[in-house]
Amino acid sequence: MRCVLLALSLAPAAQAQRAAGPGRPADFLDPAFHRSRRELLRQALPAGSAAVLFANPVRNRANDVNYIFHQHPDLYYLTGYDEPDAVLVLFKEPQTVGGQAGITEALFVQPRDPKAEQWTGRRLGTEGTRQQLKLQYVADNKDFAGAGIRWADFKHIHFLELPTDVRDDSRNPADLFDLVATFRRQAAIPADYDARRDALYTTVQRYGMVNAAGIKSYVEGLAKNQPALATDAYLQGYLKATTDAERQQAVAARPVSRFEVGSLNDALDELRAVKTPEELKLLRQAVRISAVGQQEVMKALKPDMGEMEVQGLHEYVYKKYGAEFEGYPSIVGAGSNGCILHYETNDKPRLGNDLILMDCGAEYHGYTADVTRTAPPSGKFSPAQRQIYELVLAAQDAGIQACKAGNEFQAPNKAAQKVVAEGLIKLGIIQTPEEMRKYFPHGTSHYLGLDVHDRGNYKPLQAGNVITVEPGIYIPEGSPCDKKWWNIGVRIEDDILITADAPENLSKEAPRTVAEVEAMMAKSSALDNFKLPALK
């Protein structure tokens, strides 16, 4: 029987092809999008600044096999470049780079290499990058060291935390290891510079007065596990302050440094928190693909299936619609495994009649969905399963209703927690609202985009934010409640676009209510007659 899935339309092809090889998809983000992001970031820099962003490392899986390369989301957001061993430099004021004056942006990329490309795929190289991505200045990464960037002249040098666990390929004089080493040497970054500490300084400086209690607790928690923070003069001065006047003085005493991590992080958080129409086209596609995956798997679910088979069905649907990857390791847990929040083993050979929790998301051209559904492999919820499911659903409804522009970011979480606490008390599973955290230990919401836990500023919700709403209840065996609840794990998660009016549920095609789930599971599946030969 031919597999027929719900028809999905690809994002409009007005977006230009950016791939190195022929016959690739043509709906990647247009170079104009990336250029606008670079310009907005450059505008956010203070006078006398340079900002430096590196490509992600190539990660080794085992022996001579690497993981599939995944670009650093920030570098991809700013350039569209999807290859390793690269560095982007943005300048607030025009500079001379490689002997060329008036440069505000420079991208150094890996060169063409016919022998390497025969084994690992085509590269854009400098000319391809210049033509397709339309940056002002593009050069071979080997030219970075001799580009003549006058690092000593900058009042501020912004960068993200530098990778410290990168392999040095002795055959490549300008791999990521060498690019980072060149930058550290030429910019004269002190050997003891701690990027995480600098980011923490920025947090204290920004929020140390408006949320003194929260920031104090946060810093104290970090200092317990990081001895360097426990003896840091600036942080300890802030923690010892007891009045607003003392705190103001402590915050203002931040050590002066040309090197900053926190400011660049903050600027990128601001930019990436609000999705543009171009981004939403790709994000909608990823979410719709994931929602259809939930539909098709529900139709196919049977008690004699295994978790790994269910995972494979989701991911087959993703590939069928052109999603390159999963946005994160698929979480497919039946029974007690569904009570493990980030369960990724997915190797239970038979589902049986336990609920199966499926937290899966397709990644389409870099943008990832995050959709969770929980279903009974038998096709029908038991009475106990149904009660917990409908409580989670009611909590999610309350959370989604709170997804309104102007509400604080935590509004959906608070609304969902209230419903769960009251419901668990009513069911006799807990006695006080505070006990709710035992069975609902996570928050409901995070930003969604180029990362599954995407960048964002966590300010009040605004139009263009895309967030998750994902309440859950997890009751592992041995919990202090009636045994009929044991090993029930339920999470329902949708991807919500904040608008000027009502929130839009981007993943609404995935069945949510008990009636919708059971009705979908009663439908025939294109896979019902799919039989593989037995392995002997």
Coordinates of C-alpha atoms in Angstrom, one line a residue:
M1 CA 0.0 0.0 0.0
R2 CA 1.5 3.4 -1.0
C3 CA 2.2 5.7 1.9
V4 CA 0.0 8.8 1.5
L5 CA 0.6 11.6 4.0
L6 CA -1.3 14.9 4.5
A7 CA -0.1 17.3 1.7
L8 CA 2.1 20.1 2.9
S9 CA 3.1 23.1 0.9
L10 CA 6.7 24.1 1.1
A11 CA 7.7 27.7 2.1
P12 CA 7.5 29.9 -1.0
A13 CA 10.4 29.7 -3.3
A14 CA 11.0 33.5 -3.3
Q15 CA 13.8 32.8 -0.9
A16 CA 17.1 32.3 -2.7
Q17 CA 19.1 29.1 -2.9
R18 CA 22.1 29.2 -0.7
A19 CA 23.4 25.7 -1.0
A20 CA 26.9 24.8 -2.4
G21 CA 25.6 22.0 -4.7
P22 CA 23.1 21.8 -7.5
G23 CA 19.6 20.3 -7.0
R24 CA 19.3 21.5 -3.3
P25 CA 16.2 23.1 -1.8
A26 CA 15.6 26.7 -2.9
D27 CA 13.6 28.0 0.1
F28 CA 16.5 28.9 2.5
L29 CA 16.5 32.3 4.0
D30 CA 17.4 35.0 1.6
P31 CA 20.8 36.8 2.0
A32 CA 18.9 40.0 2.6
F33 CA 17.5 38.5 5.8
H34 CA 20.9 37.7 7.2
R35 CA 22.2 41.1 6.1
S36 CA 19.4 42.8 8.0
R37 CA 20.3 40.8 11.1
R38 CA 23.9 41.7 10.9
E39 CA 23.1 45.4 10.5
L40 CA 20.7 45.4 13.5
L41 CA 23.3 43.7 15.6
R42 CA 26.0 46.1 14.5
Q43 CA 23.7 49.0 15.4
A44 CA 23.3 47.6 18.9
L45 CA 27.1 47.7 19.5
P46 CA 28.5 50.7 21.4
A47 CA 31.0 53.0 19.7
G48 CA 34.5 51.6 19.2
S49 CA 33.3 47.9 19.1
A50 CA 34.1 44.8 17.2
A51 CA 32.0 41.6 17.6
V52 CA 33.5 38.2 16.8
L53 CA 31.5 35.0 16.2
F54 CA 32.9 31.6 15.4
A55 CA 31.5 28.5 13.7
N56 CA 30.6 25.5 15.7
P57 CA 33.3 22.8 16.2
V58 CA 33.2 19.5 14.2
R59 CA 32.4 16.9 16.8
N60 CA 33.9 13.4 16.8
R61 CA 31.6 10.5 17.3
A62 CA 34.1 7.7 17.3
N63 CA 37.5 6.9 15.8
D64 CA 37.5 8.6 12.3
V65 CA 33.7 9.2 12.3
N66 CA 32.3 12.6 13.1
Y67 CA 28.8 13.7 13.9
I68 CA 26.9 15.5 11.2
F69 CA 28.0 19.1 11.4
H70 CA 25.5 21.6 12.8
Q71 CA 26.3 25.3 12.5
H72 CA 26.4 27.6 15.5
P73 CA 22.8 29.1 15.4
D74 CA 24.1 32.7 15.9
L75 CA 26.5 32.5 13.0
Y76 CA 23.9 30.9 10.8
Y77 CA 21.3 33.6 11.8
L78 CA 23.8 36.3 10.8
T79 CA 25.2 34.8 7.6
G80 CA 23.4 31.7 6.4
Y81 CA 26.9 30.0 6.2
D82 CA 26.6 26.3 7.1
E83 CA 30.2 25.1 7.1
P84 CA 32.9 24.7 9.8
D85 CA 36.1 26.6 10.4
A86 CA 34.8 30.1 9.9
V87 CA 34.7 33.3 11.8
L88 CA 32.6 36.5 11.4
V89 CA 33.8 39.9 12.5
L90 CA 31.4 42.9 12.7
F91 CA 32.7 46.4 13.2
K92 CA 30.8 49.4 14.6
E93 CA 32.8 51.8 12.5
P94 CA 34.4 51.0 9.1
Q95 CA 37.8 49.4 9.2
T96 CA 40.5 48.3 6.9
V97 CA 40.7 44.5 6.5
G98 CA 43.0 42.7 4.2
G99 CA 44.0 46.1 2.7
Q100 CA 40.4 47.0 1.8
A101 CA 39.0 50.1 3.5
G102 CA 35.4 50.8 4.6
I103 CA 34.7 47.3 5.9
T104 CA 32.0 46.8 8.5
E105 CA 31.6 43.0 8.1
A106 CA 34.2 40.3 7.3
L107 CA 33.6 36.5 7.1
F108 CA 36.6 34.1 6.9
V109 CA 35.6 30.7 5.5
Q110 CA 37.2 27.4 4.6
P111 CA 38.6 27.3 1.0
R112 CA 37.5 25.0 -1.8
D113 CA 39.4 21.7 -1.7
P114 CA 38.6 19.2 -4.5
K115 CA 40.1 16.2 -2.6
A116 CA 38.2 16.9 0.6
E117 CA 35.0 17.7 -1.3
Q118 CA 35.2 14.3 -3.0
W119 CA 34.9 12.7 0.4
T120 CA 32.7 15.0 2.5
G121 CA 30.8 17.2 0.1
R122 CA 30.9 20.5 -1.8
R123 CA 32.1 23.7 -0.2
L124 CA 31.1 27.3 -1.1
G125 CA 34.6 28.6 -0.8
T126 CA 35.3 32.4 -0.8
E127 CA 33.8 33.1 -4.2
G128 CA 30.7 31.0 -3.6
T129 CA 30.2 32.6 -0.3
R130 CA 30.6 36.0 -1.7
Q131 CA 28.2 35.4 -4.5
Q132 CA 25.5 33.5 -2.6
L133 CA 25.5 35.1 0.8
K134 CA 26.4 38.6 -0.3
L135 CA 28.6 39.7 2.5
Q136 CA 30.7 42.8 2.1
Y137 CA 34.1 41.1 2.7
V138 CA 34.8 37.4 2.4
A139 CA 38.3 35.8 2.6
D140 CA 40.0 32.4 3.1
N141 CA 40.2 31.5 6.7
K142 CA 44.0 31.2 6.3
D143 CA 43.9 35.0 5.7
F144 CA 42.4 35.7 9.1
A145 CA 45.8 35.8 10.9
G146 CA 47.2 38.3 8.4
A147 CA 44.0 40.4 7.8
G148 CA 45.5 43.4 9.7
I149 CA 42.6 43.9 12.0
R150 CA 43.8 46.5 14.6
W151 CA 42.4 44.8 17.7
A152 CA 44.2 47.1 20.1
D153 CA 42.2 50.1 18.7
F154 CA 38.8 48.8 19.8
K155 CA 37.3 50.0 23.1
H156 CA 35.1 47.0 23.2
I157 CA 35.6 43.5 21.9
H158 CA 32.5 41.4 22.1
F159 CA 32.4 37.6 21.6
L160 CA 30.5 34.6 22.8
E161 CA 32.1 32.0 25.0
L162 CA 35.1 30.6 23.1
P163 CA 35.2 26.8 22.6
T164 CA 38.0 25.2 24.7
D165 CA 37.5 21.5 23.7
V166 CA 38.3 21.7 20.0
R167 CA 40.6 19.3 18.3
D168 CA 43.6 20.7 16.5
D169 CA 44.0 19.2 13.0
S170 CA 47.7 19.5 12.3
R171 CA 47.0 19.3 8.6
N172 CA 44.8 22.4 8.6
P173 CA 46.5 25.6 9.5
A174 CA 43.2 27.5 9.9
D175 CA 40.8 25.1 11.5
L176 CA 38.6 26.3 14.4
F177 CA 41.4 25.6 16.9
D178 CA 43.8 27.9 15.0
L179 CA 41.2 30.6 14.4
V180 CA 40.4 30.9 18.1
A181 CA 44.0 30.8 19.0
T182 CA 44.8 33.6 16.5
F183 CA 42.0 35.7 17.9
R184 CA 43.0 35.2 21.5
R185 CA 46.6 36.1 20.7
Q186 CA 46.0 39.1 18.5
A187 CA 43.3 40.6 20.7
A188 CA 45.5 39.9 23.8
I189 CA 42.7 38.2 25.7
P190 CA 44.1 37.3 29.2
A191 CA 44.7 33.6 29.8
D192 CA 42.5 33.7 32.9
Y193 CA 39.6 35.5 31.2
D194 CA 36.4 33.7 32.2
A195 CA 33.5 34.3 29.7
R196 CA 30.9 32.8 32.0
R197 CA 32.0 35.1 34.9
D198 CA 31.8 38.1 32.5
A199 CA 28.3 37.1 31.5
L200 CA 27.3 36.8 35.2
Y201 CA 28.7 40.3 35.8
T202 CA 26.4 41.6 33.0
T203 CA 23.4 39.9 34.7
V204 CA 24.2 41.5 38.0
Q205 CA 24.7 44.9 36.4
R206 CA 21.5 44.7 34.5
Y207 CA 19.1 43.1 37.0
G208 CA 20.9 43.4 40.4
M209 CA 18.7 46.3 41.4
V210 CA 15.3 45.5 39.8
N211 CA 15.4 41.9 41.1
A212 CA 17.8 41.9 44.0
A213 CA 16.4 38.9 45.8
G214 CA 16.4 36.7 42.7
I215 CA 19.9 37.7 41.5
K216 CA 21.3 37.2 44.9
S217 CA 19.9 33.7 45.1
Y218 CA 21.1 32.9 41.6
V219 CA 24.7 34.1 42.3
E220 CA 24.8 32.2 45.6
G221 CA 23.7 29.1 43.9
L222 CA 26.4 29.3 41.3
A223 CA 29.0 30.2 43.8
K224 CA 28.4 27.0 45.8
N225 CA 29.6 24.9 42.9
Q226 CA 32.2 27.2 41.4
P227 CA 35.0 28.2 43.8
A228 CA 36.2 31.0 41.6
L229 CA 32.9 32.8 42.0
A230 CA 32.9 32.2 45.7
T231 CA 36.1 34.4 46.0
D232 CA 35.3 36.9 43.2
A233 CA 35.5 40.4 44.7
Y234 CA 32.8 41.9 42.5
L235 CA 30.2 39.2 43.1
Q236 CA 31.0 39.0 46.8
G237 CA 30.7 42.7 47.2
Y238 CA 27.2 42.5 45.7
L239 CA 26.2 39.6 47.9
K240 CA 27.3 41.5 51.0
A241 CA 25.3 44.6 50.2
T242 CA 22.2 44.9 52.4
T243 CA 20.6 48.2 51.3
D244 CA 19.7 49.6 47.9
A245 CA 22.4 52.2 48.3
E246 CA 25.0 49.5 49.0
R247 CA 23.8 47.4 46.1
Q248 CA 23.9 50.4 43.7
Q249 CA 27.5 51.0 44.7
A250 CA 28.4 47.3 44.4
V251 CA 26.8 47.0 41.0
A252 CA 28.6 50.1 39.7
A253 CA 31.9 48.7 40.8
R254 CA 32.1 46.1 38.0
P255 CA 35.7 45.7 36.9
V256 CA 36.5 47.5 33.6
S257 CA 37.4 45.3 30.7
R258 CA 37.6 45.6 26.9
F259 CA 36.3 42.1 26.6
E260 CA 32.6 41.4 26.9
V261 CA 30.4 38.4 26.5
G262 CA 27.2 39.5 28.2
S263 CA 26.4 42.4 25.9
L264 CA 26.6 40.3 22.7
N265 CA 24.5 37.6 24.3
D266 CA 21.9 40.2 25.3
A267 CA 21.8 41.8 21.9
L268 CA 21.3 38.4 20.2
D269 CA 18.6 37.5 22.8
E270 CA 16.7 40.7 21.8
L271 CA 17.0 40.0 18.1
R272 CA 16.1 36.3 18.1
A273 CA 13.2 36.6 20.5
V274 CA 11.0 38.1 17.8
K275 CA 10.6 36.1 14.6
T276 CA 10.4 37.8 11.3
P277 CA 7.9 36.7 8.6
E278 CA 10.7 34.9 6.8
E279 CA 11.6 32.9 9.9
L280 CA 7.9 32.1 10.6
K281 CA 7.5 30.5 7.2
L282 CA 10.3 28.0 8.0
L283 CA 9.1 27.5 11.6
R284 CA 5.5 26.9 10.5
Q285 CA 6.8 24.3 8.1
A286 CA 8.8 22.5 10.9
V287 CA 5.8 22.6 13.2
R288 CA 3.3 21.3 10.6
I289 CA 5.6 18.5 9.7
S290 CA 5.9 17.5 13.4
A291 CA 2.1 17.7 13.9
V292 CA 1.5 15.5 10.9
G293 CA 4.1 13.1 12.4
Q294 CA 2.0 12.9 15.5
Q295 CA -1.1 12.2 13.4
E296 CA 0.4 9.4 11.4
V297 CA 2.0 7.7 14.4
M298 CA -1.2 7.8 16.3
K299 CA -2.9 6.0 13.4
A300 CA -0.2 3.3 13.4
L301 CA 0.3 2.8 17.1
K302 CA -0.2 -0.8 18.4
P303 CA 0.7 -2.3 21.8
D304 CA 3.2 -4.7 20.2
M305 CA 5.3 -1.9 18.8
G306 CA 8.5 -0.8 20.4
E307 CA 9.7 2.7 21.4
M308 CA 12.4 2.7 18.7
E309 CA 9.9 1.8 16.0
V310 CA 7.7 4.7 17.1
Q311 CA 10.6 7.0 17.0
G312 CA 11.5 5.8 13.5
L313 CA 7.9 6.5 12.3
H314 CA 8.1 10.1 13.5
E315 CA 11.5 10.7 11.9
Y316 CA 10.4 9.0 8.6
V317 CA 7.6 11.6 8.3
Y318 CA 10.1 14.4 8.8
K319 CA 12.3 13.1 6.0
K320 CA 9.3 12.6 3.8
Y321 CA 8.6 16.3 4.0
G322 CA 12.2 17.4 3.6
A323 CA 13.1 18.2 7.2
E324 CA 16.8 17.6 7.4
F325 CA 17.1 16.7 11.0
E326 CA 15.3 16.3 14.3
G327 CA 15.6 19.5 16.4
Y328 CA 16.7 17.5 19.4
P329 CA 16.9 13.7 20.3
S330 CA 13.4 12.3 20.0
I331 CA 11.8 11.4 23.4
V332 CA 9.6 8.4 23.1
G333 CA 8.8 6.8 26.5
A334 CA 6.2 4.3 27.4
G335 CA 4.9 3.8 30.9
S336 CA 7.7 4.4 33.5
N337 CA 9.9 5.8 30.7
G338 CA 7.4 8.5 30.1
C339 CA 8.1 9.8 33.6
I340 CA 11.7 10.6 32.7
L341 CA 11.6 14.1 31.4
H342 CA 14.4 13.8 28.8
Y343 CA 14.3 10.1 28.2
E344 CA 16.3 9.3 25.0
T345 CA 17.1 5.6 25.1
N346 CA 13.9 4.7 23.4
D347 CA 14.6 0.9 23.5
K348 CA 11.6 -0.6 25.3
P349 CA 10.7 -3.5 22.9
R350 CA 7.0 -3.5 23.6
L351 CA 4.7 -0.7 24.5
G352 CA 1.9 -2.8 26.0
N353 CA -1.1 -0.8 27.3
D354 CA 1.0 1.9 29.0
L355 CA 0.7 5.5 27.8
I356 CA 3.4 6.5 25.4
L357 CA 4.8 10.0 25.6
M358 CA 6.2 11.3 22.3
D359 CA 8.2 14.6 22.5
C360 CA 9.5 15.0 18.9
G361 CA 10.3 17.9 16.6
A362 CA 11.4 18.3 13.0
E363 CA 14.1 20.7 12.1
Y364 CA 13.5 22.4 8.8
H365 CA 16.3 24.5 7.3
G366 CA 17.6 25.2 10.8
Y367 CA 14.3 25.9 12.5
T368 CA 12.9 23.4 15.0
A369 CA 9.5 22.4 16.2
D370 CA 8.8 21.0 19.7
V371 CA 5.5 19.0 19.8
T372 CA 4.5 16.5 22.5
R373 CA 1.6 14.2 22.5
T374 CA 0.7 11.3 24.8
A375 CA -1.4 8.4 23.6
P376 CA -2.7 4.9 24.6
P377 CA -1.3 2.2 22.3
S378 CA -4.5 0.3 22.8
G379 CA -6.5 3.1 21.2
K380 CA -8.4 3.9 24.4
F381 CA -7.4 5.7 27.6
S382 CA -8.1 3.8 30.8
P383 CA -10.1 5.7 33.4
A384 CA -7.0 6.7 35.4
Q385 CA -5.0 7.6 32.3
R386 CA -7.9 9.7 31.1
Q387 CA -8.2 11.7 34.4
I388 CA -4.5 12.6 34.4
Y389 CA -4.6 13.4 30.7
E390 CA -7.6 15.7 31.0
L391 CA -6.0 17.5 34.0
V392 CA -2.8 18.2 31.9
L393 CA -5.0 19.3 29.0
A394 CA -6.9 21.7 31.3
A395 CA -3.6 23.1 32.5
Q396 CA -2.4 23.6 29.0
D397 CA -5.6 25.3 28.0
A398 CA -5.1 27.7 30.9
G399 CA -1.4 28.3 29.9
I400 CA -2.3 29.0 26.2
Q401 CA -5.0 31.5 27.3
A402 CA -2.3 33.3 29.2
C403 CA -0.1 33.7 26.0
K404 CA -1.1 37.3 25.4
A405 CA 1.2 40.1 24.4
G406 CA 2.1 42.2 27.5
N407 CA 1.8 39.3 29.9
E408 CA 4.9 38.3 31.8
F409 CA 6.8 35.4 30.3
Q410 CA 6.0 33.2 33.3
A411 CA 2.2 33.8 33.0
P412 CA 1.5 30.6 31.1
N413 CA 3.5 28.6 33.6
K414 CA 1.8 30.1 36.6
A415 CA -1.7 29.5 35.1
A416 CA -0.8 25.9 34.3
Q417 CA 0.7 25.2 37.7
K418 CA -2.4 26.5 39.5
V419 CA -4.6 24.1 37.5
V420 CA -2.3 21.1 38.1
A421 CA -2.0 21.8 41.8
E422 CA -5.8 22.1 42.3
G423 CA -6.4 19.0 40.2
L424 CA -3.9 16.8 42.0
I425 CA -5.4 17.8 45.3
K426 CA -8.9 17.0 44.0
L427 CA -7.7 13.5 42.9
G428 CA -6.1 12.9 46.3
I429 CA -2.6 12.6 44.8
I430 CA -1.2 15.5 46.9
Q431 CA -2.5 17.3 49.9
T432 CA -1.0 20.8 49.5
P433 CA -0.2 23.0 46.4
E434 CA 3.5 22.9 47.3
E435 CA 3.6 19.2 46.6
M436 CA 2.6 19.8 43.0
R437 CA 6.3 20.2 42.0
K438 CA 6.9 16.5 42.8
Y439 CA 4.8 15.6 39.8
F440 CA 5.2 18.7 37.6
P441 CA 8.8 19.6 38.1
H442 CA 9.5 21.8 35.0
G443 CA 8.2 25.0 33.6
T444 CA 5.8 25.2 30.7
S445 CA 7.5 27.6 28.3
H446 CA 10.7 28.4 26.4
Y447 CA 11.4 30.2 23.2
L448 CA 11.5 28.2 20.0
G449 CA 13.4 28.9 16.7
L450 CA 16.9 28.0 15.6
D451 CA 17.3 26.2 18.9
V452 CA 14.7 24.1 20.6
H453 CA 15.5 26.1 23.7
D454 CA 15.9 29.3 21.7
R455 CA 17.5 32.6 22.6
G456 CA 15.2 35.2 24.1
N457 CA 15.1 38.1 26.5
Y458 CA 12.3 36.6 28.8
K459 CA 10.7 40.0 29.0
P460 CA 6.9 40.4 28.8
L461 CA 5.5 38.4 25.8
Q462 CA 5.3 40.4 22.6
A463 CA 4.0 39.7 19.1
G464 CA 6.4 37.6 17.1
N465 CA 7.5 35.5 20.0
V466 CA 7.1 31.7 19.5
I467 CA 7.0 29.8 22.8
T468 CA 6.0 26.3 23.9
V469 CA 3.3 25.6 26.4
E470 CA 4.0 22.1 27.8
P471 CA 2.5 21.1 31.2
G472 CA 3.0 17.6 32.4
I473 CA 2.3 15.2 35.2
Y474 CA 4.7 12.3 35.9
I475 CA 3.9 9.7 38.6
P476 CA 6.6 7.1 38.8
E477 CA 6.2 3.8 40.5
G478 CA 6.6 4.0 44.2
S479 CA 5.1 7.5 44.5
P480 CA 3.2 8.2 47.7
C481 CA -0.3 7.9 46.2
D482 CA -2.7 5.2 45.1
K483 CA -1.0 2.6 42.9
K484 CA -3.5 3.1 40.1
W485 CA -1.7 6.3 39.2
W486 CA 1.8 4.7 39.1
N487 CA 3.8 4.9 35.8
I488 CA 1.4 7.4 34.2
G489 CA 3.4 10.1 32.5
V490 CA 1.5 12.7 30.4
R491 CA 2.9 15.8 28.7
I492 CA 1.0 17.8 26.1
E493 CA 3.1 20.5 24.3
D494 CA 2.2 23.0 21.6
D495 CA 4.1 25.7 19.8
I496 CA 2.4 29.1 20.3
L497 CA 2.9 32.2 18.2
I498 CA 2.2 35.4 20.2
T499 CA 0.2 37.9 18.2
A500 CA -1.3 41.3 18.8
D501 CA -4.6 39.5 19.4
A502 CA -5.2 35.9 20.4
P503 CA -2.4 33.4 20.6
E504 CA -2.0 31.1 17.5
N505 CA -1.4 27.4 18.1
L506 CA 1.0 26.5 15.3
S507 CA 0.8 22.7 16.1
K508 CA -3.0 22.5 16.4
E509 CA -3.1 19.8 13.7
A510 CA -1.8 17.3 16.2
P511 CA -4.8 15.9 18.1
R512 CA -5.1 17.2 21.7
T513 CA -8.3 16.2 23.4
V514 CA -9.1 12.6 24.5
A515 CA -11.8 12.4 21.8
E516 CA -9.5 13.7 19.1
V517 CA -6.6 11.3 20.1
E518 CA -8.9 8.3 20.2
A519 CA -10.6 9.2 16.9
M520 CA -7.3 9.6 15.2
M521 CA -6.1 6.3 16.5
A522 CA -9.2 4.6 15.2
K523 CA -8.3 5.6 11.6
S524 CA -6.4 3.2 9.3
S525 CA -2.8 3.8 8.8
A526 CA -0.8 3.7 5.5
L527 CA 1.5 1.4 7.5
D528 CA -1.1 -1.2 8.6
N529 CA -0.1 -3.6 5.9
F530 CA 3.6 -2.8 5.9
K531 CA 5.4 -6.1 6.9
L532 CA 9.1 -6.7 6.9
P533 CA 10.6 -10.2 6.6
A534 CA 11.6 -11.9 9.8
L535 CA 15.3 -11.8 10.5
K536 CA 16.7 -15.3 11.1

